[in-house]
Coordinates of C-alpha atoms in Angstrom, one line a residue:
X1 CA -1.8 -14.4 20.3
X2 CA 1.3 -15.9 20.3
X3 CA 4.7 -14.8 21.5
X4 CA 5.9 -14.8 17.9
X5 CA 3.2 -12.5 16.7
X6 CA 3.2 -10.5 19.4
X7 CA 6.6 -9.3 18.6
X8 CA 5.9 -9.3 14.7
X9 CA 2.9 -7.2 14.7
X10 CA 4.8 -5.1 17.1
X11 CA 7.8 -5.3 15.4
X12 CA 5.5 -3.8 12.2
X13 CA 3.5 -1.7 14.0
X14 CA 7.0 0.9 14.4
X15 CA 7.8 0.1 10.6
X16 CA 4.0 1.3 10.2
X17 CA 4.7 4.4 12.5
X18 CA 8.0 4.9 11.0
X19 CA 5.5 5.2 7.3
X20 CA 3.3 7.5 8.7
X21 CA 6.2 9.8 10.0
X22 CA 7.8 9.9 6.4
X23 CA 4.4 10.4 4.2
X24 CA 4.0 13.7 7.0
X25 CA 7.7 14.6 6.4
X26 CA 6.5 14.6 2.6
X27 CA 3.6 16.5 2.7
X28 CA 4.6 19.7 5.4
X29 CA 7.7 19.9 3.4
X30 CA 6.8 19.8 -0.4
X31 CA 2.9 21.4 0.5
X32 CA 4.2 23.6 3.4
X33 CA 1.3 24.1 6.3
X34 CA -1.1 25.5 4.7
X35 CA -0.1 22.5 1.7
X36 CA -0.6 20.1 4.5
X37 CA -3.7 21.3 6.2
X38 CA -5.4 21.4 2.5
X39 CA -4.2 16.7 2.4
X40 CA -4.9 16.8 5.8
X41 CA -8.8 17.3 5.5
X42 CA -8.9 15.6 1.9
X43 CA -7.1 12.3 4.0
X44 CA -9.8 12.7 6.7
X45 CA -12.6 13.2 4.5
X46 CA -11.7 9.5 3.1
X47 CA -11.5 8.4 6.7
X48 CA -14.8 9.3 7.0
X49 CA -15.9 7.6 3.4
X50 CA -13.9 4.6 4.9
X51 CA -16.4 4.4 8.4
X52 CA -19.0 5.1 6.9
X53 CA -19.1 3.1 3.9
X54 CA -17.4 -0.4 5.8
X55 CA -20.5 -1.5 7.1
X56 CA -19.3 -3.4 10.2
X57 CA -17.7 -5.9 7.3
X58 CA -14.8 -5.8 8.9
X59 CA -16.5 -7.4 12.4
X60 CA -18.7 -9.1 11.2
X61 CA -16.5 -11.1 8.3
X62 CA -14.4 -12.6 11.4
X63 CA -16.9 -13.5 13.1
X64 CA -18.9 -15.4 10.2
X65 CA -16.1 -17.1 9.5
X66 CA -14.7 -18.4 13.3
X67 CA -18.1 -18.7 14.3
X68 CA -20.7 -19.7 11.2
X69 CA -17.6 -21.5 9.4
X70 CA -19.2 -19.1 6.5
X71 CA -16.6 -19.2 3.8
X72 CA -13.2 -16.8 3.1
X73 CA -14.2 -17.0 -0.7
X74 CA -17.9 -15.6 -0.2
X75 CA -17.0 -12.9 2.8
X76 CA -13.9 -11.6 0.9
X77 CA -16.3 -11.0 -2.8
X78 CA -19.1 -9.4 -0.9
X79 CA -15.7 -7.3 1.0
X80 CA -15.2 -6.5 -2.3
X81 CA -18.4 -5.2 -4.2
X82 CA -19.5 -3.4 -1.0
X83 CA -16.2 -1.2 -1.6
X84 CA -16.5 -0.9 -4.6
X85 CA -20.4 0.2 -4.6
X86 CA -20.3 1.8 -1.4
X87 CA -17.3 4.3 -1.4
X88 CA -18.2 5.3 -5.2
X89 CA -21.8 6.0 -3.2
X90 CA -20.5 8.0 0.0
X91 CA -17.8 9.5 -2.4
X92 CA -20.4 12.0 -4.5
X93 CA -22.2 12.5 -1.6
X94 CA -18.7 13.4 0.9
X95 CA -18.3 15.7 -2.1
X96 CA -21.7 17.0 -2.0
X97 CA -21.5 17.7 1.4
X98 CA -18.1 19.3 1.5
X99 CA -18.9 22.0 -1.9
X100 CA -22.6 22.6 0.2
X101 CA -20.6 24.0 3.0
X102 CA -18.1 25.5 1.3
X103 CA -14.9 23.0 2.2
X104 CA -11.0 25.3 1.8
X105 CA -11.6 26.6 -1.1
X106 CA -12.5 25.0 -5.1
X107 CA -11.1 21.8 -6.0
X108 CA -9.9 20.2 -9.9
X109 CA -12.2 17.1 -11.1
X110 CA -8.5 15.4 -10.3
X111 CA -9.3 15.5 -6.6
X112 CA -12.6 14.3 -6.6
X113 CA -10.8 11.4 -8.6
X114 CA -8.3 11.2 -5.7
X115 CA -10.7 11.1 -3.3
X116 CA -12.4 8.3 -4.7
X117 CA -10.0 6.2 -5.2
X118 CA -8.3 7.2 -1.8
X119 CA -11.9 5.6 -0.2
X120 CA -12.7 2.6 -2.6
X121 CA -9.2 1.4 -2.4
X122 CA -9.3 2.0 1.5
X123 CA -12.0 0.2 2.1
X124 CA -11.1 -2.7 0.2
X125 CA -7.8 -3.1 1.9
X126 CA -8.8 -2.7 5.7
X127 CA -11.4 -5.6 4.6
X128 CA -9.5 -8.1 2.6
X129 CA -6.8 -6.9 5.6
X130 CA -9.0 -8.1 8.6
X131 CA -10.3 -11.2 6.3
X132 CA -6.3 -12.8 6.9
X133 CA -5.7 -12.1 10.4
X134 CA -9.6 -13.6 10.3
X135 CA -7.4 -16.8 8.8
X136 CA -5.1 -16.6 11.1
X137 CA -2.2 -15.4 9.0
X138 CA -0.8 -12.8 10.9
X139 CA 2.5 -13.4 9.9
X140 CA 0.7 -12.2 6.3
X141 CA -1.7 -9.5 7.7
X142 CA 2.3 -8.4 8.7
X143 CA 3.8 -8.4 5.5
X144 CA 2.1 -7.0 3.3
X145 CA 0.9 -3.9 5.8
X146 CA 4.7 -3.4 5.5
X147 CA 4.9 -3.9 1.3
X148 CA 1.7 -1.7 0.8
X149 CA 2.1 0.9 3.1
X150 CA 6.2 1.9 2.5
X151 CA 4.9 1.7 -1.6
X152 CA 2.2 4.8 -0.6
X153 CA 5.0 6.3 0.4
X154 CA 7.8 5.6 -2.0
X155 CA 5.1 7.1 -5.0
X156 CA 4.5 10.2 -2.7
X157 CA 8.0 10.7 -2.6
X158 CA 8.4 10.4 -6.5
X159 CA 5.3 12.5 -6.9
X160 CA 6.1 15.4 -5.0
X161 CA 9.8 15.6 -6.2
X162 CA 8.7 16.3 -9.8
X163 CA 5.2 18.4 -8.7
X164 CA 4.8 19.8 -5.3
X165 CA 1.1 19.7 -6.0
X166 CA -1.4 18.8 -3.6
X167 CA -3.5 17.3 -6.2
X168 CA -1.3 15.4 -8.2
X169 CA -0.4 14.3 -4.5
X170 CA -3.6 12.7 -3.4
X171 CA -4.2 10.8 -6.6
X172 CA -0.8 9.7 -6.6
X173 CA -1.5 8.9 -2.6
X174 CA -5.0 6.9 -4.1
X175 CA -3.6 5.4 -6.4
X176 CA -0.9 3.3 -4.3
X177 CA -4.1 2.9 -1.8
X178 CA -5.9 1.2 -4.6
X179 CA -3.2 -0.8 -6.2
X180 CA -1.7 -1.6 -2.0
X181 CA -5.9 -3.0 -1.8
X182 CA -5.5 -5.5 -5.5
X183 CA -2.6 -6.9 -3.8
X184 CA -3.7 -7.7 -0.1
X185 CA -7.1 -9.5 -2.0
X186 CA -5.1 -11.1 -3.5
X187 CA -2.7 -12.5 -0.9
X188 CA -6.4 -13.7 0.7
X189 CA -7.4 -15.0 -2.5
X190 CA -4.6 -17.1 -2.3
X191 CA -6.2 -18.8 1.2
X192 CA -9.4 -19.0 -0.2
X193 CA -10.7 -18.5 -3.6
X194 CA -13.0 -15.6 -4.4
X195 CA -16.4 -16.5 -5.0
X196 CA -19.8 -15.6 -5.9
X197 CA -21.4 -12.8 -3.9
X198 CA -23.5 -13.6 -1.2
X199 CA -26.4 -11.4 -0.1
X200 CA -27.2 -14.0 2.0
X201 CA -24.8 -14.9 4.5
X202 CA -24.4 -10.2 4.3
X203 CA -28.2 -9.8 5.8
X204 CA -26.3 -12.6 8.4
X205 CA -23.8 -10.7 9.9
X206 CA -25.9 -7.8 9.3
X207 CA -27.6 -7.6 13.4
X208 CA -23.8 -8.4 13.7
X209 CA -22.1 -5.7 11.7
X210 CA -25.0 -3.6 12.8
X211 CA -23.5 -2.4 16.5
X212 CA -20.1 -3.0 15.2
X213 CA -20.5 -0.4 12.3
X214 CA -22.5 2.6 14.3
X215 CA -19.6 2.1 17.3
X216 CA -16.6 2.8 14.7
X217 CA -19.1 5.7 12.8
X218 CA -19.4 7.3 16.4
X219 CA -15.6 6.2 17.0
X220 CA -14.8 8.3 13.8
X221 CA -17.3 11.5 15.1
X222 CA -14.6 11.1 18.7
X223 CA -11.8 11.1 16.6
X224 CA -12.4 13.8 13.5
X225 CA -15.6 16.0 14.3
X226 CA -12.9 18.1 15.8
X227 CA -10.5 18.7 12.0
X228 CA -14.2 19.8 10.4
X229 CA -15.1 22.3 13.3
X230 CA -11.5 23.5 13.9
X231 CA -11.1 24.1 9.7
X232 CA -13.2 27.3 9.1
X233 CA -12.3 29.1 12.2
X234 CA -8.4 29.0 11.8
X235 CA -6.0 30.1 9.0
X236 CA -5.1 27.5 6.8
X237 CA -1.4 28.1 8.4
X238 CA -2.4 26.7 11.6
X239 CA -4.3 24.5 10.7
X240 CA -1.6 22.3 9.0
X241 CA 0.7 22.6 11.9
X242 CA -2.4 21.4 14.0
X243 CA -2.9 18.4 11.5
X244 CA 1.1 17.4 12.0
X245 CA -0.2 16.9 15.5
X246 CA -3.3 15.0 14.9
X247 CA -0.6 12.7 12.5
X248 CA 1.6 12.0 15.7
X249 CA -2.0 11.0 17.7
X250 CA -2.9 8.5 14.6
X251 CA 0.5 7.3 14.3
X252 CA 1.1 6.3 18.0
X253 CA -2.7 5.1 17.9
X254 CA -1.7 2.3 15.3
X255 CA 0.4 0.5 18.2
X256 CA -3.0 -0.4 19.7
X257 CA -5.4 -0.7 17.3
X258 CA -3.0 -3.0 15.7
X259 CA -2.7 -5.4 18.2
X260 CA -6.3 -5.0 18.5
X261 CA -6.6 -6.6 15.3
X262 CA -5.0 -9.0 15.6
X263 CA -6.2 -10.0 19.5
X264 CA -10.3 -10.1 18.3
X265 CA -9.7 -13.8 16.0
X266 CA -8.5 -15.7 19.0
X267 CA -10.7 -14.4 21.6
X268 CA -13.3 -15.3 19.6
X269 CA -12.5 -19.1 19.9
X270 CA -10.9 -19.0 23.2
X271 CA -13.4 -20.5 26.2
X272 CA -11.8 -18.1 28.7
X273 CA -10.7 -14.7 26.1
X274 CA -11.4 -12.8 30.0
X275 CA -7.7 -14.4 30.9
X276 CA -6.2 -12.5 27.2
X277 CA -7.3 -9.0 28.7
X278 CA -4.9 -7.6 31.1
X279 CA -2.0 -9.2 29.4
X280 CA -2.5 -7.7 26.2
X281 CA -3.7 -3.6 28.3
X282 CA -0.6 -4.5 30.4
X283 CA 1.8 -4.6 27.2
X284 CA -0.8 -1.7 25.4
X285 CA 0.1 0.4 28.4
X286 CA 3.7 -0.1 29.0
X287 CA 4.6 0.6 25.1
X288 CA 2.1 4.2 25.4
X289 CA 4.1 5.3 28.1
X290 CA 6.9 4.8 26.3
X291 CA 6.4 6.6 23.7
X292 CA 4.9 9.2 25.9
X293 CA 7.8 9.5 27.4
X294 CA 9.9 9.9 24.5
X295 CA 8.1 11.8 22.8
X296 CA 7.7 14.5 26.4
X297 CA 11.5 14.4 25.6
X298 CA 13.0 14.9 22.2
X299 CA 9.9 16.2 20.9
X300 CA 10.1 19.2 20.2
X301 CA 14.0 19.0 18.2
X302 CA 12.3 15.7 15.8
X303 CA 9.5 18.4 14.8
X304 CA 11.7 20.8 14.1
X305 CA 14.0 18.4 12.7
X306 CA 11.3 16.4 10.2
X307 CA 9.2 19.4 9.3
X308 CA 10.8 22.6 10.3
X309 CA 10.5 25.5 12.4
X310 CA 7.0 26.2 10.8
X311 CA 5.4 23.5 12.7
X312 CA 7.5 24.2 15.9
X313 CA 3.2 24.4 17.6
X314 CA 2.4 21.1 17.0
X315 CA 4.7 19.8 20.0
X316 CA 2.4 20.7 22.3
X317 CA -0.6 20.3 20.7
X318 CA 0.8 16.6 20.6
X319 CA 0.8 16.7 24.5
X320 CA -2.3 18.1 25.4
X321 CA -4.0 15.1 23.1
X322 CA -1.1 12.5 25.1
X323 CA -3.7 11.9 27.9
X324 CA -6.3 10.6 25.5
X325 CA -4.2 8.5 24.1
X326 CA -3.5 6.2 26.9
X327 CA -7.7 5.6 26.9
X328 CA -7.8 4.9 22.8
X329 CA -5.4 2.2 23.6
X330 CA -7.0 0.5 26.9
X331 CA -10.4 1.2 25.1
X332 CA -9.3 -1.3 21.6
X333 CA -8.1 -3.9 23.8
X334 CA -11.6 -4.0 25.5
X335 CA -13.4 -3.6 22.9
X336 CA -12.3 -6.5 20.5
X337 CA -13.8 -8.8 24.4
X338 CA -16.8 -7.1 24.1
X339 CA -17.0 -7.3 20.5
X340 CA -16.9 -11.5 21.5
X341 CA -19.3 -12.1 23.6
X342 CA -21.9 -10.1 21.3
X343 CA -21.4 -7.0 20.9
X344 CA -23.8 -5.7 23.7
X345 CA -26.2 -2.5 22.4
X346 CA -25.0 -0.9 25.5
X347 CA -21.7 -0.2 23.9
X348 CA -23.0 2.0 21.4
X349 CA -24.6 3.2 23.8
X350 CA -21.8 5.1 25.4
X351 CA -20.2 5.5 22.2
X352 CA -23.1 7.8 21.6
X353 CA -22.6 9.7 25.4
X354 CA -19.4 10.0 24.5
X355 CA -19.0 11.8 20.9
X356 CA -22.4 13.8 22.1
X357 CA -20.2 15.1 24.6
X358 CA -16.6 15.8 22.0
X359 CA -18.7 17.4 20.2
X360 CA -20.2 20.4 23.1
X361 CA -16.6 20.6 23.9
X362 CA -15.2 21.3 20.6
X363 CA -17.6 23.1 20.2
X364 CA -17.2 25.3 23.3
X365 CA -13.4 25.1 23.7
X366 CA -12.5 25.2 20.0
X367 CA -13.8 29.0 19.6
X368 CA -11.6 30.1 22.6
X369 CA -8.9 28.0 22.7
X370 CA -8.2 27.3 18.4
X371 CA -6.2 24.3 17.8
X372 CA -5.5 23.5 21.5
X373 CA -9.3 24.0 22.3
X374 CA -9.9 20.8 20.0
X375 CA -6.7 19.1 21.4
X376 CA -7.9 19.7 24.9
X377 CA -11.5 18.2 23.5
X378 CA -10.2 15.1 22.2
X379 CA -8.1 14.0 25.7
X380 CA -10.7 14.6 27.9
X381 CA -13.6 12.2 25.6
X382 CA -11.1 9.6 25.3
X383 CA -10.3 9.4 29.2
X384 CA -13.8 9.7 29.9
X385 CA -14.8 6.6 27.5
X386 CA -12.1 4.7 29.1
X387 CA -13.9 4.6 31.8
X388 CA -17.3 4.4 30.2
X389 CA -15.8 0.8 29.3
X390 CA -14.1 -0.7 31.6
X391 CA -16.5 -0.3 33.3
X392 CA -19.1 -1.8 30.9
X393 CA -16.3 -4.6 30.7
X394 CA -16.2 -5.7 34.4
X395 CA -19.9 -5.7 34.0
X396 CA -20.4 -8.0 31.2
X397 CA -17.6 -10.3 32.4
X398 CA -19.7 -10.4 36.1
X399 CA -22.2 -11.4 33.9
X400 CA -21.0 -14.4 32.5
X401 CA -18.9 -15.7 35.1

């Protein structure tokens, strides 16, 4: 990653953090704690669909493009097809599961349509953005992220001002995400005209993509299992407050996640990828330290001003999650190195162990400590993950010299 890419990416991440905060402020202010909790719940369901529906293409596409020389036009066609088909299938499956387990109240057809647009659009935008990075279009990737994110926030605000209805806001957000996906794939098409989908190319990347897919699914379980265990055990207002703490957690993690996305293609092309690790890990830790220190000092005032007094308990909850943020940051960077080394199956095992630990901690701590327990389990699990991934990285580095 060049100095220009680093500066541009960090500047973009700061702007995206602001966009994430704006969207949470809009939903909290216009919907209140109860409605905000409902909005968060369904976007969490969308996140599950995106992770289970991407089939590892977010990793295998970059690998096939840089290592196998597969046309980006074929990869973009495969990505669009997978997003449409699996996004639809997993949306219906998720709706059936939520209905079966007795989700948060009844919901109208509009909410089902909103979930479909959110899921298909997010899948397509994710895969398209990763293709831009793999093509070396980091600046364009940043531009697309900025334009689409702020357009989505603007649409969300306009709908909130008119309706103040959670279903209308979910659908508006979904339509905005779908439009963002079309825009992203259009930008990819400008550099690599879309071609016919290829089942053979999908099979070629399956073995590699399967490991990335399993890690992504397990990663989602670690990050979101508390949302589904916590929801029936506390009231809607408490859940809405907790969702703001999780929003801050997710927003802060945009920094390491974005740097990791940009770093991955460079590691794939490097003869000595291990030399890229330490500077990137140090950069991520320094940035997260600065953000954590700033939030510790001014967090209560920020939450009170942005969201109101009703959301003040979110500050304590996020403090409990701050150690986990460093675990996420370091793991995000080191995982790119492991992915470039062929995505060893032991990495899948590591994530599986952490997912089991997270599930056990969550089921033990939430009944006693509520939302605080959800954050404690999250921090403990991510710190364990960091230790295991550091150990695995050192082992792989020694093995490969």
